[in-house]
Coordinates of C-alpha atoms and ligand atoms in Angstrom, one line a residue:
X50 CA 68.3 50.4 91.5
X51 CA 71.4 52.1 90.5
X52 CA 74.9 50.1 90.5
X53 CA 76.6 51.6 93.7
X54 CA 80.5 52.8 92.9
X55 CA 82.9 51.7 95.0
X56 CA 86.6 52.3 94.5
X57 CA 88.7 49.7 96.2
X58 CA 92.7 50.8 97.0
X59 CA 94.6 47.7 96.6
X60 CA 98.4 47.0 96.9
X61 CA 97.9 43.8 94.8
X62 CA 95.6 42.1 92.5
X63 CA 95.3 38.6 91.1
X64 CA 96.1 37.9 88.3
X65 CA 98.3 41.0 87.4
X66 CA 100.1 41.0 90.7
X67 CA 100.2 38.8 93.9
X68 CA 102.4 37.8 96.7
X69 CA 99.4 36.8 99.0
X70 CA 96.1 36.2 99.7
X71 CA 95.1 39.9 99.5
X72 CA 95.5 39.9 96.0
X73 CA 93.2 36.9 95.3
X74 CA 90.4 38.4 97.6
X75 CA 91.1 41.9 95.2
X76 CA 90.6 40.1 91.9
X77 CA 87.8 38.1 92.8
X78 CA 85.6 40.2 95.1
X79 CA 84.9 42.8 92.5
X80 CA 83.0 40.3 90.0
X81 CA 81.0 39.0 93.3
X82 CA 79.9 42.2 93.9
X83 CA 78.8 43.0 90.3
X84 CA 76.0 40.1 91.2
X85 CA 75.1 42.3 93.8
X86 CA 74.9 45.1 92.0
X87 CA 78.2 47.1 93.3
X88 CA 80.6 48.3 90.5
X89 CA 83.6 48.0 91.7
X90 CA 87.0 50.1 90.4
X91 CA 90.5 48.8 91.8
X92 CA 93.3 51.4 92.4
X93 CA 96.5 49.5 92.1
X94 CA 100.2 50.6 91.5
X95 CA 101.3 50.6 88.6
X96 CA 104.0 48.4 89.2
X97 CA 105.5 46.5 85.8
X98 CA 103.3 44.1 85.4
X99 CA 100.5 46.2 86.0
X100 CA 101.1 48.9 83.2
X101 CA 102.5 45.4 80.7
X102 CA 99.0 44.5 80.4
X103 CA 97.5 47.9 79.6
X104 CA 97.1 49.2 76.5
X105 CA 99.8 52.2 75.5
X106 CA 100.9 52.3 79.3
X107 CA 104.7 52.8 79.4
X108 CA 106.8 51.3 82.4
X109 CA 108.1 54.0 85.0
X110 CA 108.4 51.9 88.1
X111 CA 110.4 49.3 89.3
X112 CA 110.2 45.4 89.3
X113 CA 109.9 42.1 91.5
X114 CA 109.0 42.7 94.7
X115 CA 106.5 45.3 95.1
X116 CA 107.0 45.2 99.2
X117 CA 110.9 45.7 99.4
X118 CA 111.3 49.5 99.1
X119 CA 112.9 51.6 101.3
X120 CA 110.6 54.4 100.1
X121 CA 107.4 52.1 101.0
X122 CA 106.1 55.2 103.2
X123 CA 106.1 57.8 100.4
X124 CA 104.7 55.2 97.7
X125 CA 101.6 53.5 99.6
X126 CA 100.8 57.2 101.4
X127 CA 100.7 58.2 97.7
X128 CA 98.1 55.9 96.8
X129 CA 96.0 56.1 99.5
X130 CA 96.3 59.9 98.5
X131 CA 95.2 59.4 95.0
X132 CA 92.1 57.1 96.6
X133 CA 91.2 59.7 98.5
X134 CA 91.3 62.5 95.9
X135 CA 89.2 60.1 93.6
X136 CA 86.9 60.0 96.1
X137 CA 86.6 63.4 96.6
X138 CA 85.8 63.9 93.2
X139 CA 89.3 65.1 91.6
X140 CA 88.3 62.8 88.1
X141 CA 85.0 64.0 87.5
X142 CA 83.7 61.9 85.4
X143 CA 83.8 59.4 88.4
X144 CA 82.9 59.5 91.5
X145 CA 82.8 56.8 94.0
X146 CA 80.0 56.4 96.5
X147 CA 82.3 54.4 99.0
X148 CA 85.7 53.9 99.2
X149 CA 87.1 50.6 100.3
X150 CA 91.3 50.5 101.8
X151 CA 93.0 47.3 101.9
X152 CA 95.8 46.7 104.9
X153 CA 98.0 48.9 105.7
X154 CA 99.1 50.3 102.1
X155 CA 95.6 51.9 101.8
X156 CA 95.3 52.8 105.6
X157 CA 96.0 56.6 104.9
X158 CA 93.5 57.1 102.4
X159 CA 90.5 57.2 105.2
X160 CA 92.9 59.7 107.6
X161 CA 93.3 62.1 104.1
X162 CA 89.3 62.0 103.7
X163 CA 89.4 62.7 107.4
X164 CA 91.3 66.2 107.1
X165 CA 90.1 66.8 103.8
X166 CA 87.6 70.3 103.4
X167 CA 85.2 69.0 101.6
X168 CA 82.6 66.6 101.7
X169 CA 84.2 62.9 101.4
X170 CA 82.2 59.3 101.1
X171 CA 82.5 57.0 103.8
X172 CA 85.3 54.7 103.9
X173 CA 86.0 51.1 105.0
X174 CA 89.0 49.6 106.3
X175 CA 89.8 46.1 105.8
X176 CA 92.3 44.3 108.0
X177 CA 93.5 41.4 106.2
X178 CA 96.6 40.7 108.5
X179 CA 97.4 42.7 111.3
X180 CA 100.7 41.6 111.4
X181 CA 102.1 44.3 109.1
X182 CA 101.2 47.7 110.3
X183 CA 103.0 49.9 108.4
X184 CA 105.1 52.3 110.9
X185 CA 106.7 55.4 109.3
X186 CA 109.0 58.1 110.8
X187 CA 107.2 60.8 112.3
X188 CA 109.4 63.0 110.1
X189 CA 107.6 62.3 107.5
X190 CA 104.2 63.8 108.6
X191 CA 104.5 67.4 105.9
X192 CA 106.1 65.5 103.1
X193 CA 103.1 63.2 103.0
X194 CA 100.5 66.3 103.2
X195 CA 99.2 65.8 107.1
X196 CA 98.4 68.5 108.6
X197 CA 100.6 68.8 112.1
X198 CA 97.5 68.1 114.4
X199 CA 97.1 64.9 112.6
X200 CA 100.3 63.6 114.6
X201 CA 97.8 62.8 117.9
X202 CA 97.0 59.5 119.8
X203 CA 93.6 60.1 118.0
X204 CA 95.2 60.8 115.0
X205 CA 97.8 58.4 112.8
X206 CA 100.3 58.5 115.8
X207 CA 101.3 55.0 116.7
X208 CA 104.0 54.2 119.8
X209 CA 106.0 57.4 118.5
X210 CA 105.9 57.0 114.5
X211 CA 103.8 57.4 111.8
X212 CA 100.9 54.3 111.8
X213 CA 99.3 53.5 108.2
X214 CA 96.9 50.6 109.5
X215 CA 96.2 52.4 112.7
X216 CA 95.1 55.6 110.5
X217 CA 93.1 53.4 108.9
X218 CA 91.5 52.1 111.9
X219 CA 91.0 55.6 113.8
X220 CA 89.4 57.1 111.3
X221 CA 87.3 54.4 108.8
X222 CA 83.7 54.9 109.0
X223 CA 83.4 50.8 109.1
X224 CA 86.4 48.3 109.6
X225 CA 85.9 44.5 108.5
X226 CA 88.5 41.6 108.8
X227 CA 87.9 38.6 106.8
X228 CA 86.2 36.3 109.3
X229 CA 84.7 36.1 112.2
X230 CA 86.7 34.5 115.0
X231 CA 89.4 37.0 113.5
X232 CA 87.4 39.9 114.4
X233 CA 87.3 38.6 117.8
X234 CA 90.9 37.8 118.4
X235 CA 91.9 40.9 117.4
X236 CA 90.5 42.9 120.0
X237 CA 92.5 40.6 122.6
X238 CA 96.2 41.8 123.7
X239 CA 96.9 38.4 122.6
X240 CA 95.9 38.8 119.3
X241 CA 95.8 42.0 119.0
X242 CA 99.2 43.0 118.0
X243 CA 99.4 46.8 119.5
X244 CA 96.1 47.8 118.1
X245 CA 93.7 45.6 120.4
X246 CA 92.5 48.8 122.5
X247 CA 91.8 51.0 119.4
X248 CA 89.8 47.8 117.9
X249 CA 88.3 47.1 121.2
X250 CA 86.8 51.1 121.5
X251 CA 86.2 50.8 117.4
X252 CA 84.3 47.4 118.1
X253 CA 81.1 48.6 117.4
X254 CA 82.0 49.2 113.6
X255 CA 84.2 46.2 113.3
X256 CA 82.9 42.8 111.2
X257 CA 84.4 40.0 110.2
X258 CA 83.2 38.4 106.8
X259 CA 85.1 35.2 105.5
X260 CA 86.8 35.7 102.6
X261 CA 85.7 33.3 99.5
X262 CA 87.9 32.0 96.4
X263 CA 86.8 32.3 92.5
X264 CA 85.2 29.2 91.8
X265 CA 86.2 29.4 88.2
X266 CA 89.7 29.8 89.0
X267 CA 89.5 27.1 91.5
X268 CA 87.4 24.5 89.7
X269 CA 88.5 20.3 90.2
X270 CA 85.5 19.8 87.7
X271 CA 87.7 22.5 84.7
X272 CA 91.3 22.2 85.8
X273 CA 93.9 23.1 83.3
X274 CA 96.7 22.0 85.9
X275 CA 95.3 18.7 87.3
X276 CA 96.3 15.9 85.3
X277 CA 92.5 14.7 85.5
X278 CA 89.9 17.0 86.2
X279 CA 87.3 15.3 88.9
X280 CA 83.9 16.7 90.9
X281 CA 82.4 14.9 93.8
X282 CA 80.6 12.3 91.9
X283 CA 83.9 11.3 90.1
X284 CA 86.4 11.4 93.2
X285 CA 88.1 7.9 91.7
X286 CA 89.4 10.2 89.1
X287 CA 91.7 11.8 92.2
X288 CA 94.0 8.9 91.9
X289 CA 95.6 9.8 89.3
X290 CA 96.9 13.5 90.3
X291 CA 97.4 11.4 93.3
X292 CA 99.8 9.7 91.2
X293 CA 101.0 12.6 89.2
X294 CA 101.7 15.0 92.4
X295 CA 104.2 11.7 93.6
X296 CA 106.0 12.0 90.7
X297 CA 106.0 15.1 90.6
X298 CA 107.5 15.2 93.8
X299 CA 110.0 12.1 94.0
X300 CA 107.7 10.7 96.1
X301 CA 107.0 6.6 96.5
X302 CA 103.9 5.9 93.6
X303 CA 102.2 4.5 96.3
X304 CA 98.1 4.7 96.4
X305 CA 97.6 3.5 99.7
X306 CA 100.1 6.0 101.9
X307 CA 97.9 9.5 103.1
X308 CA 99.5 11.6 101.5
X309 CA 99.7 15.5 103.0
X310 CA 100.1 18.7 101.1
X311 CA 101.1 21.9 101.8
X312 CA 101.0 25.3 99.8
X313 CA 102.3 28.0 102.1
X314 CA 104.0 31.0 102.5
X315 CA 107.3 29.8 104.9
X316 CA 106.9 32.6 107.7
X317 CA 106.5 32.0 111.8
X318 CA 102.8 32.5 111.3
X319 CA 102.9 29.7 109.1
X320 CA 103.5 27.4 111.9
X321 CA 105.9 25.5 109.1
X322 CA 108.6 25.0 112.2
X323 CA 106.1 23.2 114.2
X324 CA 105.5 21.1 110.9
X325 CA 109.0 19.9 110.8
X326 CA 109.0 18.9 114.5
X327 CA 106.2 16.7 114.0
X328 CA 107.4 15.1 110.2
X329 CA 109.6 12.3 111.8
X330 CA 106.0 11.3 113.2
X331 CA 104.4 11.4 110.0
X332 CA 106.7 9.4 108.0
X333 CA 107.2 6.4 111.0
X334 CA 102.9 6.8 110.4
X335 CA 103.6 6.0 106.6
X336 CA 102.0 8.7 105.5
X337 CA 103.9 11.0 102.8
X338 CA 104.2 15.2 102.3
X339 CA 104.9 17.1 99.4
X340 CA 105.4 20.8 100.3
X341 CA 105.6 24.0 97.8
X342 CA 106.3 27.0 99.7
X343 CA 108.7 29.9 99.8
X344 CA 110.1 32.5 102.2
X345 CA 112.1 32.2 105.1
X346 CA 116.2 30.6 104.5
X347 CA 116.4 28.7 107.7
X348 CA 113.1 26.8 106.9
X349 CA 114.0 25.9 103.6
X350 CA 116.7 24.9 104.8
X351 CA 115.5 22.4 107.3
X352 CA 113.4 21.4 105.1
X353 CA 116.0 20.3 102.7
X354 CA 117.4 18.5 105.2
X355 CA 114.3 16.4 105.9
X356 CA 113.3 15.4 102.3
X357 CA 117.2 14.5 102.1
X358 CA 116.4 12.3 105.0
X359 CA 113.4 11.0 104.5
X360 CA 113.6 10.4 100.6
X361 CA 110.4 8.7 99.2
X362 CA 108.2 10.5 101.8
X363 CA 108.9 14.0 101.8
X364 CA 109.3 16.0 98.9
X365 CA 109.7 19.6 98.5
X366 CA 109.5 22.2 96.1
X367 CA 110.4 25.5 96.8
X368 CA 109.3 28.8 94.9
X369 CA 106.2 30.3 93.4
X370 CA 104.4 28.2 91.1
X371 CA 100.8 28.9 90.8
X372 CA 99.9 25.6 88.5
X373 CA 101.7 23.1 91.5
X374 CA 99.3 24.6 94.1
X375 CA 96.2 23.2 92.0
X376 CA 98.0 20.1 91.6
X377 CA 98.8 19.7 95.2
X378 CA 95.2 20.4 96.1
X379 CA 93.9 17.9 93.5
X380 CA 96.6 15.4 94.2
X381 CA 97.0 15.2 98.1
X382 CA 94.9 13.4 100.4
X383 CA 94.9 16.1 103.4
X384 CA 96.4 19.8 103.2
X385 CA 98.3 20.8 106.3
X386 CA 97.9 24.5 107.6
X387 CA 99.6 24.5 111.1
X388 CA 99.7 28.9 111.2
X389 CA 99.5 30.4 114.4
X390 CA 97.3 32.6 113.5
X391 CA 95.7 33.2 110.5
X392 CA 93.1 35.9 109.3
X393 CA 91.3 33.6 106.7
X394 CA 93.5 31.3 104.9
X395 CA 92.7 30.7 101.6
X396 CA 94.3 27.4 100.9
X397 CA 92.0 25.4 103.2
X398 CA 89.2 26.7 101.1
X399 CA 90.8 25.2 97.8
X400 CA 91.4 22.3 99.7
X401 CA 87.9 22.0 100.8
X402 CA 86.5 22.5 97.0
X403 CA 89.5 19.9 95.9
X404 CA 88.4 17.2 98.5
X405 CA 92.0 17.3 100.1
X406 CA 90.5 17.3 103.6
X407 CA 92.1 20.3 105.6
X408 CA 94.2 19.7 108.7
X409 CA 94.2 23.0 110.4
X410 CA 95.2 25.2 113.5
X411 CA 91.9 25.9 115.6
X412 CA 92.5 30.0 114.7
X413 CA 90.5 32.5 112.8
X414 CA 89.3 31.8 109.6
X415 CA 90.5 28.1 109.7
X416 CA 87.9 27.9 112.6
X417 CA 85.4 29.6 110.9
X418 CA 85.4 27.3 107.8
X419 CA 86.9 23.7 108.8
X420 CA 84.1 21.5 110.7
X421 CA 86.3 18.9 112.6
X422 CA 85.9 15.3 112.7
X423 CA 85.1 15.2 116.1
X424 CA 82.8 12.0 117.5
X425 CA 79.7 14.2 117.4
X426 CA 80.5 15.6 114.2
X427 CA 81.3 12.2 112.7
X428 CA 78.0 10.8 114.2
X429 CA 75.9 13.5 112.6
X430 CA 78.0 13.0 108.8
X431 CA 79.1 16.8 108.8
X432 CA 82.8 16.8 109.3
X433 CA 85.0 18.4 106.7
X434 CA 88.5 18.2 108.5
X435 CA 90.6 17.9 111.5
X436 CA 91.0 20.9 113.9
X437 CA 93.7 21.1 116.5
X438 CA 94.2 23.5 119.5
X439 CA 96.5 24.9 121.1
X440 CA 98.7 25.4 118.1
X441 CA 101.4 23.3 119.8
X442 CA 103.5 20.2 118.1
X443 CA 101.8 17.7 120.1
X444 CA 98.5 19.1 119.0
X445 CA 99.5 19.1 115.8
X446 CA 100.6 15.4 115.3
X447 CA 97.5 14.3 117.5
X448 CA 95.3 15.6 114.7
X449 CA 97.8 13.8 111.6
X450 CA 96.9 11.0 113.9
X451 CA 93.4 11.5 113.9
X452 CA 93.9 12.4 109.8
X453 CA 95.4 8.2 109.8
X454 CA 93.1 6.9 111.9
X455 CA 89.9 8.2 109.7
X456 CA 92.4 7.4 106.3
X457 CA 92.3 3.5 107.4
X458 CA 88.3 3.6 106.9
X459 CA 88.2 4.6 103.3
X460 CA 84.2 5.0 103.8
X461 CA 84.4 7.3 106.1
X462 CA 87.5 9.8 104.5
X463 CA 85.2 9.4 101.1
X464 CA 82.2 10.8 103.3
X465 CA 84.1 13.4 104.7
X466 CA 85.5 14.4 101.6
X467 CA 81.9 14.6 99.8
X468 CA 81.0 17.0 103.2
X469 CA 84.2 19.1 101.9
X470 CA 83.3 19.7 98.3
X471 CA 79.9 20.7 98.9
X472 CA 80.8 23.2 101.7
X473 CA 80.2 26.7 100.1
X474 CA 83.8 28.5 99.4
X475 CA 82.5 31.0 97.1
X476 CA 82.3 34.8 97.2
X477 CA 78.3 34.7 96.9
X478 CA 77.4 35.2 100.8
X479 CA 80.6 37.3 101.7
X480 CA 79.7 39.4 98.6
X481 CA 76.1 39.8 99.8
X482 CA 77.7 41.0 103.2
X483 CA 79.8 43.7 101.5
X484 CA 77.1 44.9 99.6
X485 CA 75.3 45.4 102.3
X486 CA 77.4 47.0 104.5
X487 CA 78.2 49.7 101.7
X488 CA 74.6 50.3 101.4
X489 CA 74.2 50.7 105.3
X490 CA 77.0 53.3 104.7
X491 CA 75.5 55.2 102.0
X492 CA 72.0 55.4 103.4
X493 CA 73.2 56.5 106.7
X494 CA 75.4 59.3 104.6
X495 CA 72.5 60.4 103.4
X496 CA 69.7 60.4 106.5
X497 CA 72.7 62.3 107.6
X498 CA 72.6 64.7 105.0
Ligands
LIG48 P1 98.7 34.4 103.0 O1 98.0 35.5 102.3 O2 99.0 34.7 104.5 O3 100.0 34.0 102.4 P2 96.4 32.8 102.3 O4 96.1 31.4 102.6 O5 95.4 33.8 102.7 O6 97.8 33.1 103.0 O7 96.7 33.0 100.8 C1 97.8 32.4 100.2 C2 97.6 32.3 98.7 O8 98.8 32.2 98.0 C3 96.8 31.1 98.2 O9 96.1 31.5 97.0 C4 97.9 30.1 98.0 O10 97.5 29.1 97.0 C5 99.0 30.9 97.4 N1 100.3 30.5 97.7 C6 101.0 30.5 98.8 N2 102.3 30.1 98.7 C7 102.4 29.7 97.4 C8 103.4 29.1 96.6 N3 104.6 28.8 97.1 N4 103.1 28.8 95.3 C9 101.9 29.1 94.8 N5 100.9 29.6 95.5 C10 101.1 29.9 96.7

């Protein structure tokens, strides 16, 4: 069996670029899929940091933010444009046998195969949030090489402008979103942010597969950042990052309060203002929160105001800071992921793998991947973490109280937390998936002829 070539068109890529969970999914799927066979080949912008770690590359392009352009239209519809034209064989020497967009950056790249002459390889379209569609001026339809029929409602036409993710969605041969119950709330008008009826008439093609994390990355047992590493048969060890993260975070050295992390983007989907509304709960509980997150000025703001307020029990850190996440996931007791909505989620995943037992919205991939601690569950010894539903603050303090109420039986948490750590996180059956889908593709390409 030959490797099968797939060229992936990517916005961002861990390590060499990342605001979000797309770019750890783009760094770690491609050596998954080498298991499987797939050689994979990333297109990515060659934003700074990009071109610093190549070899005799010279910087062109401009820094920080790779998102906050006005030109966004003109550069993302320029590399879907250069995915396409790799995939119709402009390099020669290689040639990709599918071609895989990512969110709405890459979303042209299928409708440019679409109105292309010749021959093109099938496509895939992967939604990883919905929430950013990518709308351009309909003016811009000859600068970015589409023809004029292409502007049609079964074309890249979207509620009068130019849609990059809808393009995507019209014209990929298969479209995927990473996990089930995702899928599925996307076709709703509920969830389905504008695109719900294409999606529903698409359904057919459309698949959710759960995203993984690298295991080598993420690894308690071989953690650089922890101040002890631990694995499931050494979860004593925890106490000390326990300690550490309370340092760390001006928080009260104290072993015996439950003490919740978070590591989140601070955005509305987030779910981080329901957080606050339920912290004055928490803390009269006497359990404890360190948070690292960063985005939005009135949250960080209100969240100021709370550590300020509740000193000892909340601490916050606000920014990037790749090496605190670890520690907050080896450190913490639970890892709080309120969103109200949320594709996959990656940090509940590291938080299963971590034994930080995840507290999480009942929504899409935090459904898919979180096993509550419901009686039944308890009885039959397979819960990994609390659920709550509907992604309301009463909810959400129910479940912290839940979180306490297991806490108080240190047995039981211990259990749970052994469940947690032996839950599979990795990319090996989502890889599998992918393979397979891209052989479905190919093999139907060519019965096709
Ligand atoms: P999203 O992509 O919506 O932000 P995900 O849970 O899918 O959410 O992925 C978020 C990724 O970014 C995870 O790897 C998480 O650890 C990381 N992350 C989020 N916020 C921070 C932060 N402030 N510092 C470090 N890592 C962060």
């Amino acid at each position: 069996m030959t490797a099968l070539r797939v060229l992936s068109v990517v916005p961002e890529i861990f390590p060499l670029i990342k605001t979000g969970g797309l770019a750890d999914v783009a760094g770690a799927l491609p050596g998954a899929l080498a298991a499987e066979d797939v050689a994979v080949r990333s297109l990515v912008p060659g934003y700074p940091p990009v071109l610093q770690a190549m070899d005799g590359a010279t910087v062109v392009h401009r820094a920080d933010d790779p998102y906050a352009w006005p030109d966004n239209g003109f550069r993302f519809a320029a590399l879907s444009r250069i995915g396409a034209l790799i995939g119709l064989g402009a390099l020669g020497v290689y040639r990709p046998d599918v071609v895989h967009a990512h969110d709405w950056q890459g979303g042209l790249m299928p409708a440019y195969l679409h109105y292309a002459a010749d021959p093109h390889p099938p496509s895939v379209m992967t939604v990883h949030n919905l929430a950013y569609q990518g709308q351009f001026p309909t003016g811009y339809l000859a600068a970015l090489g589409l023809p004029a029929a292409a502007y049609a409602i079964d074309g890249v036409e979207y509620y009068g402008s130019i849609g990059y993710l809808k393009a995507g969605l019209q014209f990929a041969d298969r479209i995927t979103t990473v996990s089930p119950t995702y899928a599925q709330e996307i076709c709703t008008p509920s969830g389905g942010m504008g695109l719900d009826g294409l999606l529903r008439a698409r359904h057919a093609v459309l698949e959710g597969i759960r995203n993984g994390i690298d295991t080598e990355v993420w690894n308690p047992a071989d953690d650089p950042h922890l101040a002890v590493s631990f694995d499931v048969d050494r979860l004593e060890a925890r106490a000390v990052n326990k300690a550490a993260l309370q340092t760390r975070f001006g928080l009260e050295p104290d072993a015996r309060r439950l003490l919740f992390g978070v590591v989140s983007r601070l955005a509305s989907q987030k779910g981080i203002d329901l957080l606050l509304e339920a912290l004055p709960t928490l803390v009269a509980a006497g359990a404890q929160l360190a948070l690292l997150g960063a985005g939005d000025a009135n949250l960080e703001a209100a969240l100021r105001s709370m550590a300020v307020l509740h000193r000892g029990s909340i601490g916050i850190q606000f920014g990037y800071d790749e090496a605190l996440a670890h520690l907050i996931q080896g450190g913490s007791d639970a890892l709080l992921v309120p969103s109200r909505f949320e594709p996959c989620g990656l940090t509940q995943l590291c938080a299963l793998r971590y034994g930080a037992l995840p507290v999480v919205a009942r929504v899409g991939g935090l459904n898919d991947t979180v096993i509550d601690a419901n009686e039944a569950a308890l009885a039959a010894g397979v819960a990994t973490g609390f659920q709550f539903a509907p992604v309301e603050v009463a909810a959400l303090v129910a479940a912290i109280e839940r979180a306490l109420a297991v806490w108080r039986q240190p047995q039981q948490w211990r259990h749970m937390q052994r469940n947690a750590m032996q839950f599979d996180v990795s990319w090996r059956t989502p890889a599998r998936r992918y393979a397979a889908l891209y052989r479905e593709l190919v093999a139907t390409r060519t019965e096709r002829g």
